[in-house]
GROMACS .gro file of C-alpha atoms in nm:
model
   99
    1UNK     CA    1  -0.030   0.941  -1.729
    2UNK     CA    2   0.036   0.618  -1.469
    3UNK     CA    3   0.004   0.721  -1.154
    4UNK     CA    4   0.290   0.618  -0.919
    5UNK     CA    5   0.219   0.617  -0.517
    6UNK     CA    6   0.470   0.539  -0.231
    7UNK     CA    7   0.395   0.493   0.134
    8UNK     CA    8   0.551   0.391   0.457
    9UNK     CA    9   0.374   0.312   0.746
   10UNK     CA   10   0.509   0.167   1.078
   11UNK     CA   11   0.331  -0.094   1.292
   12UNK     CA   12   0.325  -0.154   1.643
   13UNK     CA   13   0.592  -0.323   1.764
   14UNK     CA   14   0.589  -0.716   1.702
   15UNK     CA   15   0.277  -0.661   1.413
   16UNK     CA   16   0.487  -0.637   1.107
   17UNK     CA   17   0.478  -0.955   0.983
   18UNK     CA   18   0.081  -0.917   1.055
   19UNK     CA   19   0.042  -0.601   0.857
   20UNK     CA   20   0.253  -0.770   0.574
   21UNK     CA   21   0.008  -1.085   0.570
   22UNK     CA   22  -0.310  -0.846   0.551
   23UNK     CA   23  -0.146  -0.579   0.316
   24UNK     CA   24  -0.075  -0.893   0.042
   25UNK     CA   25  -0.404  -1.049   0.083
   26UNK     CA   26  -0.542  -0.850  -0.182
   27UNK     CA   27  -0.328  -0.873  -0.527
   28UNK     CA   28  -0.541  -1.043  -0.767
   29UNK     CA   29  -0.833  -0.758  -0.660
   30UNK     CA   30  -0.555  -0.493  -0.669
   31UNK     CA   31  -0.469  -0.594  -1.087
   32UNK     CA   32  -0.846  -0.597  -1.177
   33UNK     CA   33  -0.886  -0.248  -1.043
   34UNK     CA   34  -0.636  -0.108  -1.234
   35UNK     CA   35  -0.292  -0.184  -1.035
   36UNK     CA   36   0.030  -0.256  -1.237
   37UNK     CA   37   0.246  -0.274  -0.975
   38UNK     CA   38   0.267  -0.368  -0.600
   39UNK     CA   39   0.527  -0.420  -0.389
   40UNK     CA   40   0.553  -0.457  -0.022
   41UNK     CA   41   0.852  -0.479   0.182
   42UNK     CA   42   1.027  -0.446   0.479
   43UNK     CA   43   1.333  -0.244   0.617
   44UNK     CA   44   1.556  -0.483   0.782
   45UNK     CA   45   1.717  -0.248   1.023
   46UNK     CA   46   1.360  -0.147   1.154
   47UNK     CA   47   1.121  -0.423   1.271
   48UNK     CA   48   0.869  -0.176   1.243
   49UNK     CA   49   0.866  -0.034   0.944
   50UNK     CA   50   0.697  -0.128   0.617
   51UNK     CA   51   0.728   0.062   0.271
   52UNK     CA   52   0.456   0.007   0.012
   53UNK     CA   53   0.488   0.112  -0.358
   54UNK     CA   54   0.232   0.102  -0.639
   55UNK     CA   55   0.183   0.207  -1.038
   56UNK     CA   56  -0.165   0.288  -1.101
   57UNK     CA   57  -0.309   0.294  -1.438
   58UNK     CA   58  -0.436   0.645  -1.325
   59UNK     CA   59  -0.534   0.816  -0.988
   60UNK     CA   60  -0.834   0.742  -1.063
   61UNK     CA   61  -0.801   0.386  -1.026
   62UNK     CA   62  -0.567   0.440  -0.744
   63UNK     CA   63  -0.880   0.608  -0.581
   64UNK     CA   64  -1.141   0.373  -0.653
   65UNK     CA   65  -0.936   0.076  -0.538
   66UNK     CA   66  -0.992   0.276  -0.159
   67UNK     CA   67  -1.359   0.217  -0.189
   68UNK     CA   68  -1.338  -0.170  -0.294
   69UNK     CA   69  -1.518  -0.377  -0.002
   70UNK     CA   70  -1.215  -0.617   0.024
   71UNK     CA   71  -0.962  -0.313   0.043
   72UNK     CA   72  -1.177  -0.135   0.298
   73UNK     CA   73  -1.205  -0.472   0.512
   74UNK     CA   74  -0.779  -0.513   0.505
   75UNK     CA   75  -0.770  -0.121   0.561
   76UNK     CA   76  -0.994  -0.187   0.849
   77UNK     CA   77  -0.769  -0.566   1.019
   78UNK     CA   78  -0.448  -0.314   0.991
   79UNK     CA   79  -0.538   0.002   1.154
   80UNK     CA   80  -0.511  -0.115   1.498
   81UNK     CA   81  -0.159  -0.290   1.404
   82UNK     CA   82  -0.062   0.029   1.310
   83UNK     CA   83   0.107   0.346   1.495
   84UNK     CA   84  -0.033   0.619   1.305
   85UNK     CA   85   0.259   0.740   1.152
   86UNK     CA   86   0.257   0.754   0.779
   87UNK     CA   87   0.500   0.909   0.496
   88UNK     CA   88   0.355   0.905   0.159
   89UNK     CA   89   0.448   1.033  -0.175
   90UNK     CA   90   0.274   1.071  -0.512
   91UNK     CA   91   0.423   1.077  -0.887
   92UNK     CA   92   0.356   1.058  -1.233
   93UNK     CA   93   0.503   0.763  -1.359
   94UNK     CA   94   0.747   0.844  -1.736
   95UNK     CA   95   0.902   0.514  -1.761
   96UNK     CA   96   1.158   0.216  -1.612
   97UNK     CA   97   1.199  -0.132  -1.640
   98UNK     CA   98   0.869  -0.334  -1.597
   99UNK     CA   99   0.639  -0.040  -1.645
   0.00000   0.00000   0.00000
């Protein structure tokens, strides 16, 4: 079954736009490891705050894509840009429009 996986994270203050520039780097990597979807964006009331959301073909992939040199290299630009506080939630993808 797709794997579906959403996260927020929130940056330190003025690094948003940063964050946003690192965390879409990445895409065309993202598709050959098995991503069909993507989609960063930001929360206008909150110049903090950035929600991610991603279809996997499969957790697996999803997993993988963590060990990629390129993903590990963006993972490693952001974390000081970043406060530490994450939400994140996981789901098996049934169905919707572009999936």
């Amino acid at each position: 079954m797709t794997y579906g996986y959403v996260n927020s994270m929130r940056t330190r203050p003025g690094h948003r736009d940063e964050v946003v520039a690192i965390l879409l780097e990445g895409g065309d990597g993202l598709r050959a490891a098995g991503c069909h979807l993507y989609a960063v964006g930001v929360v206008e009331d909150d110049p903090d705050l950035i929600r991610v959301c991603e279809i996997w073909e499969s957790r697996e992939h999803h997993d993988r894509s963590l060990h990629l040199p390129e993903t590990r290299a963006a993972i490693a630009r952001a974390m000081p840009l970043l406060t530490g506080e994450f939400a994140s939630q996981e789901m098996a993808v049934v169905g919707g429009l572009g999936v």
